[in-house]
mmCIF file of C-alpha atoms in Angstrom:
data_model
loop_
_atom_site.group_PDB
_atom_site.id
_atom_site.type_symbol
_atom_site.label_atom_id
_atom_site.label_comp_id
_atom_site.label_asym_id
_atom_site.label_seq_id
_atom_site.Cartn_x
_atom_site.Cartn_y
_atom_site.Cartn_z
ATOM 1 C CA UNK A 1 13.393 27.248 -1.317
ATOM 2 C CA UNK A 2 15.417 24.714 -3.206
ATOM 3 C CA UNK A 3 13.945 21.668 -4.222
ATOM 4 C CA UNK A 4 16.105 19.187 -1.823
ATOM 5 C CA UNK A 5 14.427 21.427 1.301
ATOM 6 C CA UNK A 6 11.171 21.138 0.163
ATOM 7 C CA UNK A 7 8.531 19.149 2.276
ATOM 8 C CA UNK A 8 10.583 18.824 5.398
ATOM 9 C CA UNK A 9 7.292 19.015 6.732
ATOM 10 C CA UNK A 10 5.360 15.944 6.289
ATOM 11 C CA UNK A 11 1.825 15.096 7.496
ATOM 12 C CA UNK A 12 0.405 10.807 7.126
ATOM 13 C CA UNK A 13 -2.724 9.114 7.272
ATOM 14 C CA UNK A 14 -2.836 7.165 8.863
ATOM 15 C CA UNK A 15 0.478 4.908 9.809
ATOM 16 C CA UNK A 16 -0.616 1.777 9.892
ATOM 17 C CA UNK A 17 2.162 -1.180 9.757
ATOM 18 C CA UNK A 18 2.924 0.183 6.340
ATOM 19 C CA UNK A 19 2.236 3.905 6.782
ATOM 20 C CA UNK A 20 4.458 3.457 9.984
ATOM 21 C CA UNK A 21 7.337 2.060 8.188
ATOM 22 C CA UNK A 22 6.925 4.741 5.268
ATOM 23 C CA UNK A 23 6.980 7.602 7.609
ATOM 24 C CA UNK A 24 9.899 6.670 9.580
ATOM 25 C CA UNK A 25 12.153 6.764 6.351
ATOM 26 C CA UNK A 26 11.307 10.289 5.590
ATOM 27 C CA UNK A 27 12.116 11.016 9.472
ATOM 28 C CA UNK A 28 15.523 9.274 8.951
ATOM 29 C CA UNK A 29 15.978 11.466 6.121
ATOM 30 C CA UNK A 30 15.200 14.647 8.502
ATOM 31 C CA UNK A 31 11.335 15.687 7.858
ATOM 32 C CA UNK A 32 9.579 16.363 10.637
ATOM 33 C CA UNK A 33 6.474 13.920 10.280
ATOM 34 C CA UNK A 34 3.064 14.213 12.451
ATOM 35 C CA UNK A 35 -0.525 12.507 12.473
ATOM 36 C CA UNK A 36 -3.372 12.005 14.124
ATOM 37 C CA UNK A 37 -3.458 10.585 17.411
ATOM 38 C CA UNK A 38 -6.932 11.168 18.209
ATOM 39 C CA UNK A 39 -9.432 7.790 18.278
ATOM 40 C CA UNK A 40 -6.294 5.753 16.900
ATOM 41 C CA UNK A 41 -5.558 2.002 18.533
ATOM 42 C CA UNK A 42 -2.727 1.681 21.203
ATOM 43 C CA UNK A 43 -1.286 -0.356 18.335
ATOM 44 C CA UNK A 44 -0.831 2.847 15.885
ATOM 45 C CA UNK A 45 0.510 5.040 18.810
ATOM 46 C CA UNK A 46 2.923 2.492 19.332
ATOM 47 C CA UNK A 47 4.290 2.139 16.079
ATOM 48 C CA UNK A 48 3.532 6.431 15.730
ATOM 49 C CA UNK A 49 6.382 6.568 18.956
ATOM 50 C CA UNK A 50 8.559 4.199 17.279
ATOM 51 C CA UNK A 51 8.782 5.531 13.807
ATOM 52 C CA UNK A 52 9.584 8.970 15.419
ATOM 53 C CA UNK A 53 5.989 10.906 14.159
ATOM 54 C CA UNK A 54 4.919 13.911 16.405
ATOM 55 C CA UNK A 55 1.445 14.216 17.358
ATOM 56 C CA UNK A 56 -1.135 16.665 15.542
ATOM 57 C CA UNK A 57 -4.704 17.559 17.649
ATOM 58 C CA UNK A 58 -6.495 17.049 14.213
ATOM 59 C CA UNK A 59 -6.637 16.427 10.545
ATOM 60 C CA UNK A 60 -7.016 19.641 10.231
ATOM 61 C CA UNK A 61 -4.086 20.977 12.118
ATOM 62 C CA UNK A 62 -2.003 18.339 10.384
ATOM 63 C CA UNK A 63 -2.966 20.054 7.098
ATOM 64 C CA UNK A 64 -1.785 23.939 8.041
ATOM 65 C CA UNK A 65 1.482 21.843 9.026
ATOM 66 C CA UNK A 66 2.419 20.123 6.309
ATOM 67 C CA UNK A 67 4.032 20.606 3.423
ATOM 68 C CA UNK A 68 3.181 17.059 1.991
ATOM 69 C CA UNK A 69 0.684 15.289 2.914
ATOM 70 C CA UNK A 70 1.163 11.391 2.547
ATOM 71 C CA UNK A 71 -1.952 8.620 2.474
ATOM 72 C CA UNK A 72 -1.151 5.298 3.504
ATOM 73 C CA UNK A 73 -4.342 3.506 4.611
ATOM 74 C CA UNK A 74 -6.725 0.009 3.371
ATOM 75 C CA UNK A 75 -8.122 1.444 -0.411
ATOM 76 C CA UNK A 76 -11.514 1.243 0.427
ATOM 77 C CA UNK A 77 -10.847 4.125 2.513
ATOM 78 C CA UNK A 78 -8.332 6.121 0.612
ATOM 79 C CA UNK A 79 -11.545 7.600 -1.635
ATOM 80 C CA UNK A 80 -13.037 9.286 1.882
ATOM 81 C CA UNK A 81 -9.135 10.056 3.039
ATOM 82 C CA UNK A 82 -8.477 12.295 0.138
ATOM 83 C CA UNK A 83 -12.434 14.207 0.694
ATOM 84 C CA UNK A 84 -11.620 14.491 4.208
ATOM 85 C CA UNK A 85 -8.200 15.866 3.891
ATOM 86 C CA UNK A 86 -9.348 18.229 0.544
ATOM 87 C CA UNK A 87 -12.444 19.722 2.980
ATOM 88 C CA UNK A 88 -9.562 21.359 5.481
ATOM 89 C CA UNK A 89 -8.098 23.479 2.816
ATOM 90 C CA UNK A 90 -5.028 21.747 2.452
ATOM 91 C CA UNK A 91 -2.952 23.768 -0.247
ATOM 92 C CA UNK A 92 0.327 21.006 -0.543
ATOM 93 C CA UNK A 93 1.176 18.409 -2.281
ATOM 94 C CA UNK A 94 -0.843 15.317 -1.702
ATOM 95 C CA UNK A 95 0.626 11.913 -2.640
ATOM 96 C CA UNK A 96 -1.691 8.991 -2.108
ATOM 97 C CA UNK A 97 0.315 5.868 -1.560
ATOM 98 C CA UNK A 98 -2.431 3.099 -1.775
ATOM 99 C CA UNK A 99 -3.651 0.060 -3.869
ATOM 100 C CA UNK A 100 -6.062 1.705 -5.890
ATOM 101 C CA UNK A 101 -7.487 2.293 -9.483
ATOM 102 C CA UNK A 102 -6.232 4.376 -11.811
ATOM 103 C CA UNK A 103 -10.187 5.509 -12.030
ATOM 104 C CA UNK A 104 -10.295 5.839 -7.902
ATOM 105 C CA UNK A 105 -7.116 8.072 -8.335
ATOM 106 C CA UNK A 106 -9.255 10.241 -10.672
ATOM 107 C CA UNK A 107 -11.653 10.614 -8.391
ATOM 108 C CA UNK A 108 -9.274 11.509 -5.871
ATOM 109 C CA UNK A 109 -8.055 14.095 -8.019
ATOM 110 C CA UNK A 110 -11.455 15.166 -8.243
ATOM 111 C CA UNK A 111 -11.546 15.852 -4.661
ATOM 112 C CA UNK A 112 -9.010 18.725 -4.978
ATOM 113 C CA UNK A 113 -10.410 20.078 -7.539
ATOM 114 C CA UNK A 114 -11.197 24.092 -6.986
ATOM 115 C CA UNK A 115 -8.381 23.963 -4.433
ATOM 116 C CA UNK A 116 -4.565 24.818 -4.766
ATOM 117 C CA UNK A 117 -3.181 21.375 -3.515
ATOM 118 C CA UNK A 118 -1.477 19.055 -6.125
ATOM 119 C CA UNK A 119 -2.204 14.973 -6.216
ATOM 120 C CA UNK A 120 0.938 13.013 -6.932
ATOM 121 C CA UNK A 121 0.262 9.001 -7.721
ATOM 122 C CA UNK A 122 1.898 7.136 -5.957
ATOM 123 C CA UNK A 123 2.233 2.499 -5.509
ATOM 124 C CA UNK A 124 4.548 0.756 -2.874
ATOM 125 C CA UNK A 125 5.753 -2.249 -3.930
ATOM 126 C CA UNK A 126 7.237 -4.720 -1.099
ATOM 127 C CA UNK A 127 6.876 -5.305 2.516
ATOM 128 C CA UNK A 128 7.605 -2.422 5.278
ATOM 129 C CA UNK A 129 10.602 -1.036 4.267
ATOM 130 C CA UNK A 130 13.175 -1.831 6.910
ATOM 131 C CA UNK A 131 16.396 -2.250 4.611
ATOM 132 C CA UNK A 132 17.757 -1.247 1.524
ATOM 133 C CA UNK A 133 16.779 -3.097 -1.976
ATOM 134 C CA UNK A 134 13.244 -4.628 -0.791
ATOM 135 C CA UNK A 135 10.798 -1.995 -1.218
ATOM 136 C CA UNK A 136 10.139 0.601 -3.583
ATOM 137 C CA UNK A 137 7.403 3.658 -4.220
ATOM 138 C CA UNK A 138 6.707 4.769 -7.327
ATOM 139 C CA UNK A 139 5.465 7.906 -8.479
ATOM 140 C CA UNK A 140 3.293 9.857 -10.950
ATOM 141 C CA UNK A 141 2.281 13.290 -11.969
ATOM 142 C CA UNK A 142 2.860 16.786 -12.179
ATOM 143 C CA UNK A 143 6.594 16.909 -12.401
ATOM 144 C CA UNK A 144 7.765 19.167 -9.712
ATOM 145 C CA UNK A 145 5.344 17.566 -7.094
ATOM 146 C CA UNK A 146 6.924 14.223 -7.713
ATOM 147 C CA UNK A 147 10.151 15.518 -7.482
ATOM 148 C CA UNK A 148 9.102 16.744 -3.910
ATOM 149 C CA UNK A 149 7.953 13.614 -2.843
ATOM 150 C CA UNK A 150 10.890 11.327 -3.908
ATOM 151 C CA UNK A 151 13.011 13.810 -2.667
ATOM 152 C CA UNK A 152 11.820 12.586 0.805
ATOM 153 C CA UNK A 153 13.229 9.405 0.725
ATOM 154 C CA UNK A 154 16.109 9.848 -0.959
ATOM 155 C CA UNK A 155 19.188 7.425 0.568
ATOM 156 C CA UNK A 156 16.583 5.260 2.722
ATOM 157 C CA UNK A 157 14.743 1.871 2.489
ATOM 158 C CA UNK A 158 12.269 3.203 0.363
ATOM 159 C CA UNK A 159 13.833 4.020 -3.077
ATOM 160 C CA UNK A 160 11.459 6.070 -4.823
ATOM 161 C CA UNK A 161 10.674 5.630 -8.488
ATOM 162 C CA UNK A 162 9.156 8.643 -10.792
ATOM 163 C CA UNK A 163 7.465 7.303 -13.859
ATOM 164 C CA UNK A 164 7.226 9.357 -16.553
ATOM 165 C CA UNK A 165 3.636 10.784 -17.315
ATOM 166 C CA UNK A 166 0.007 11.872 -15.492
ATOM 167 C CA UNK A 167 -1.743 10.557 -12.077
ATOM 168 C CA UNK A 168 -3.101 6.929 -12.079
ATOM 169 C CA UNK A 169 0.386 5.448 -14.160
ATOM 170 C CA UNK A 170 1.841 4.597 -10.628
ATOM 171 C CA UNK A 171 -1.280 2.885 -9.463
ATOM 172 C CA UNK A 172 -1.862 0.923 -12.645
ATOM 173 C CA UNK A 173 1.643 -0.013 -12.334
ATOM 174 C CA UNK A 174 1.081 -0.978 -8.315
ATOM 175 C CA UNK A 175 -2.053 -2.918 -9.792
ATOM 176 C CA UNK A 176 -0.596 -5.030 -11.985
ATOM 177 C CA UNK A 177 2.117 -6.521 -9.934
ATOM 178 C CA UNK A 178 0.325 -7.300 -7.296
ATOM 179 C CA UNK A 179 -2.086 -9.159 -9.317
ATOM 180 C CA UNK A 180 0.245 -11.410 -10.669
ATOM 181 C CA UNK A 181 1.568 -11.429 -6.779
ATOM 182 C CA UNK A 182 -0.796 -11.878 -4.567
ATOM 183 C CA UNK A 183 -3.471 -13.578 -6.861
ATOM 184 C CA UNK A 184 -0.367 -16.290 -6.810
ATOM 185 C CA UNK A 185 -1.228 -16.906 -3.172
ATOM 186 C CA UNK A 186 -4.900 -17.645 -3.569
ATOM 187 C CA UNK A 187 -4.503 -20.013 -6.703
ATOM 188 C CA UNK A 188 -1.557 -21.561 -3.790
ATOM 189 C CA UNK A 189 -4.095 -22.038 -1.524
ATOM 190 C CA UNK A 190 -6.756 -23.590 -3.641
ATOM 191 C CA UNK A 191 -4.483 -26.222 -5.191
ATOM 192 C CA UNK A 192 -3.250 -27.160 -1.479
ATOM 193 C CA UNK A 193 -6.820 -27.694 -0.417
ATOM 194 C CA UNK A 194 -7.606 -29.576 -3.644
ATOM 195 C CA UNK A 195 -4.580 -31.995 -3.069
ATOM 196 C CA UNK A 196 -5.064 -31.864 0.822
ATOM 197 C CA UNK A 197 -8.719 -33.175 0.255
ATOM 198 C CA UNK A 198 -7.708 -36.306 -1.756
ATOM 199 C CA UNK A 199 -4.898 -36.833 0.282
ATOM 200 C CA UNK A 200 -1.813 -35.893 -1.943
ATOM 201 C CA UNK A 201 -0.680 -32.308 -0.394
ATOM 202 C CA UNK A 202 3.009 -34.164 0.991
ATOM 203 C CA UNK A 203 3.397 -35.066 -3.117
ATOM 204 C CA UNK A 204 1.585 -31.284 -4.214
ATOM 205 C CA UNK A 205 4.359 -29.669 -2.258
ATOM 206 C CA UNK A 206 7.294 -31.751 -3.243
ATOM 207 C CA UNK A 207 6.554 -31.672 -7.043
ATOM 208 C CA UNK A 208 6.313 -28.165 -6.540
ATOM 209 C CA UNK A 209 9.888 -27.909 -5.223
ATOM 210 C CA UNK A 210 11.222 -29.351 -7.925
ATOM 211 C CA UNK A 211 9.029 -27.582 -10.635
ATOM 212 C CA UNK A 212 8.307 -24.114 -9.004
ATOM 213 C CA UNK A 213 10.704 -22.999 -6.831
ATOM 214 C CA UNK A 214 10.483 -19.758 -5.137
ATOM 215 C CA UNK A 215 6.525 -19.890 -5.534
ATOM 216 C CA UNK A 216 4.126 -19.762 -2.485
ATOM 217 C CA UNK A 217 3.224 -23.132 -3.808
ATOM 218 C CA UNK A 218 6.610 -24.307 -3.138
ATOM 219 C CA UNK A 219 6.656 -22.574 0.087
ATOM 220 C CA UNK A 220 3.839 -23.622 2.542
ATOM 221 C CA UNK A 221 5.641 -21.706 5.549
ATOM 222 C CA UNK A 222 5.656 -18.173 3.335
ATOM 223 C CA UNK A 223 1.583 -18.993 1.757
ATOM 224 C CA UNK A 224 0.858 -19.279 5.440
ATOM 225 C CA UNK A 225 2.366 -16.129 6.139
ATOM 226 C CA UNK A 226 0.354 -14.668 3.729
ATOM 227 C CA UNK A 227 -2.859 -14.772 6.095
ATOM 228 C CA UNK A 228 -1.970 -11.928 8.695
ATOM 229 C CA UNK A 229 -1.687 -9.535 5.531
ATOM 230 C CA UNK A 230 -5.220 -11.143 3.472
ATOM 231 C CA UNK A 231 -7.012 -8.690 5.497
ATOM 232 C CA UNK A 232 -5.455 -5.890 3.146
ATOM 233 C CA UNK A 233 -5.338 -7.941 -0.123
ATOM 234 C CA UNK A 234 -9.288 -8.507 -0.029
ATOM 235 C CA UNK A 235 -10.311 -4.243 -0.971
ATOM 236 C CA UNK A 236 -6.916 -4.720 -3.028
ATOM 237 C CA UNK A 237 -8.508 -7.530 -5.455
ATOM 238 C CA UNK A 238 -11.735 -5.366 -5.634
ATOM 239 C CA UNK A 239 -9.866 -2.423 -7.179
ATOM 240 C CA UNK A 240 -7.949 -4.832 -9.136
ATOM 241 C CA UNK A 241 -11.195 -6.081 -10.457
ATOM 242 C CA UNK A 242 -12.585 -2.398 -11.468
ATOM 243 C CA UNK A 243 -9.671 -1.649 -12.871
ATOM 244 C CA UNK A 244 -9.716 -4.659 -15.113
ATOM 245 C CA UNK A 245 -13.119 -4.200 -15.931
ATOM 246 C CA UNK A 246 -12.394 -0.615 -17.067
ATOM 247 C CA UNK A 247 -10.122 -2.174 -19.018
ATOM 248 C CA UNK A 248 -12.743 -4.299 -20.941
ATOM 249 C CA UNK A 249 -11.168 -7.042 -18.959
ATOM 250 C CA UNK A 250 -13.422 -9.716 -16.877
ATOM 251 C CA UNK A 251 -13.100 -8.659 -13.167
ATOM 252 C CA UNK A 252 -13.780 -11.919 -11.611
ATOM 253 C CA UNK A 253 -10.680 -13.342 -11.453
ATOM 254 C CA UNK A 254 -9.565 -11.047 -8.533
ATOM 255 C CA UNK A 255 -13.207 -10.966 -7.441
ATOM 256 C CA UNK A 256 -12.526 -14.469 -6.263
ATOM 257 C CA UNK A 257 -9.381 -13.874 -5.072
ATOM 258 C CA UNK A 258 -10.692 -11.296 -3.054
ATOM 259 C CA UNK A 259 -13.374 -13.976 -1.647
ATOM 260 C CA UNK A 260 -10.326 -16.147 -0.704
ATOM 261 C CA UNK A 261 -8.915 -13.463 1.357
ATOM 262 C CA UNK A 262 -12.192 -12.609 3.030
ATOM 263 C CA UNK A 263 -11.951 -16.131 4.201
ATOM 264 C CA UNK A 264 -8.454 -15.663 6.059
ATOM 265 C CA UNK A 265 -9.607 -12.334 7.912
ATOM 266 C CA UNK A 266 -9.652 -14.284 11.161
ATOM 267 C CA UNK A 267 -6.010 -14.030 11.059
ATOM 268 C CA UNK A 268 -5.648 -10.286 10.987
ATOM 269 C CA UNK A 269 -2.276 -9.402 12.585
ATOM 270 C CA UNK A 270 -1.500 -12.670 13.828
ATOM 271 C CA UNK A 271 2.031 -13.307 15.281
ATOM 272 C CA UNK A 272 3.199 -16.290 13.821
#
C-alpha cells in the first residue's frame, strides 16, 4: 500500500472541541474517521455529526478498525487513554495529540510495550483548526509512522509538522510554547486585579496599549476569552510543571498558573 493511502482509516478519542475539529480535517482529506459514541455528552455527538465521524459500538471495535488511532483528550487523562486503548490489542499506529510531558509520553510508550502498535508524538499548536495558517500539529518518532500521520492532513487546516528525532520532541516542543502562551494570560490577570484593586485598571490597560500591543494585557476582551478554555490549561500547567522539574527547573511557576486557572473553571464552555 503506498504511503499516501495509508491510514484512510482513522479511529479518535475522544473529539472534544479540539478532537472534533482535528478529525474533521482528516475526513476532508477522505479518511473514514469513527469513535465512541457510547456514555458521550449530547455535546460530543453533536460536534461527532458535524465533523462527519461514524459511530463505533466500542473502544475496542474502534481499534480492529483503524489504521491510526488519534488521542485528543484533557492530559490528565491521556496516561489512562493510551492503557485503555493498548489493553484491546490495537496493532496501528498511535499518535497522541495532547499537552503532555515528554516523561508522560514515555510512559505512554510504555503502555505499548510487548505489542505491535507504534506511538508517534504528537503537539497542536493553535485554536480548532477551521482555516488555513492558524493551527499546526507537530510530530515525532519512528519515521514511517509520522509520515502516516501527517500524511492525513495533508492540504487542510491543520498543517502538520515532522520534527526530526524520537517520541516526547513534539511534546516538549508543545510544552514550551504554551508556557510562554498561556502562562501570559495568568500573569494578565494578576496585574489587572492588582491595578483593579487600587483603582488604576482604565490607566493598566491604556499603558499597555501603547507598550504591549498584541498582549492579553493589552487586550481585556481576548484575556476574558481566555476563561471558557482555563478549564484545559489547569492539567496543562501541571505537566508543564513536571516537565520543568525534570528539567532541574522549579515547577512552581506553572503550578500557580495552574491555580489561576482552577479559579476560572466556573466558566467552562461559556458562550460569550
Amino acid at each position: 500500500m503506498a504511503q499516501r493511502d495509508r491510514g484512510r482509516d482513522v479511529g479518535i478519542v475522544h473529539p472534544g472541541a479540539m478532537g472534533a475539529r482535528v478529525a474533521a480535517q482528516a475526513v476532508a482529506a477522505g479518511a473514514t474517521v469513527r469513535w465512541v459514541s457510547e456514555g458521550r455528552s449530547a455535546a460530543t455527538r453533536e460536534r461527532a455529526a458535524e465533523a462527519g465521524l461514524r459511530a463505533a459500538g466500542s473502544l475496542a471495535e474502534l481499534a480492529a478498525a483503524s489504521q491510526v488511532l488519534l488521542s485528543v483528550c484533557p492530559p490528565a487523562a491521556a496516561g489512562e487513554v493510551a492503557r485503555q486503548v493498548a489493553a484491546t490489542g490495537f496493532s496501528g499506529v498511535y499518535a497522541d495529540a495532547n499537552a503532555v510531558s515528554p516523561q508522560l509520553m514515555a510512559e505512554i510508550v510504555a503502555a505499548f510495550r510487548g505489542g505491535t502498535a507504534t506511538v508517534v508524538d504528537g503537539g497542536i499548536t493553535g485554536p480548532p483548526p477551521r482555516r488555513a495558517g492558524t493551527t499546526r500539529l507537530y510530530l515525532s518518532g519512528d519515521t514511517e509512522a509520522v509520515a502516516c500521520v501527517s500524511a492525513l492532513f495533508e492540504g487542510t487546516f491543520l498543517t502538520p509538522v515532522t520534527l526530526a528525532g524520537p517520541v516526547g520532541r513534539a511534546s516538549a516542543l508543545k510544552l514550551a510554547f504554551a508556557a510562554y502562551n498561556k502562562i501570559s494570560y495568568a500573569l494578565a490577570a494578576h496585574a489587572c486585579a492588582l491595578a483593579d484593586g487600587h483603582g488604576v485598571l482604565d490607566e493598566l490597560l491604556d499603558l499597555a496599549a501603547h507598550q504591549l500591543p498584541g498582549t492579553p494585557l493589552a487586550q481585556p476582551d481576548v484575556l476574558a476569552g481566555a476563561g471558557p478554555r482555563a478549564w484545559r490549561w489547569e492539567p496543562e500547567m501541571r505537566e508543564i510543571a513536571r516537565a520543568w522539574r525534570e528539567a532541574g527547573l522549579p515547577g512552581s511557576f506553572a503550578e500557580a498558573a495552574a491555580e489561576t486557572f482552577d479559579r476560572w473553571s466556573a466558566y467552562k464552555d461559556t458562550r460569550r
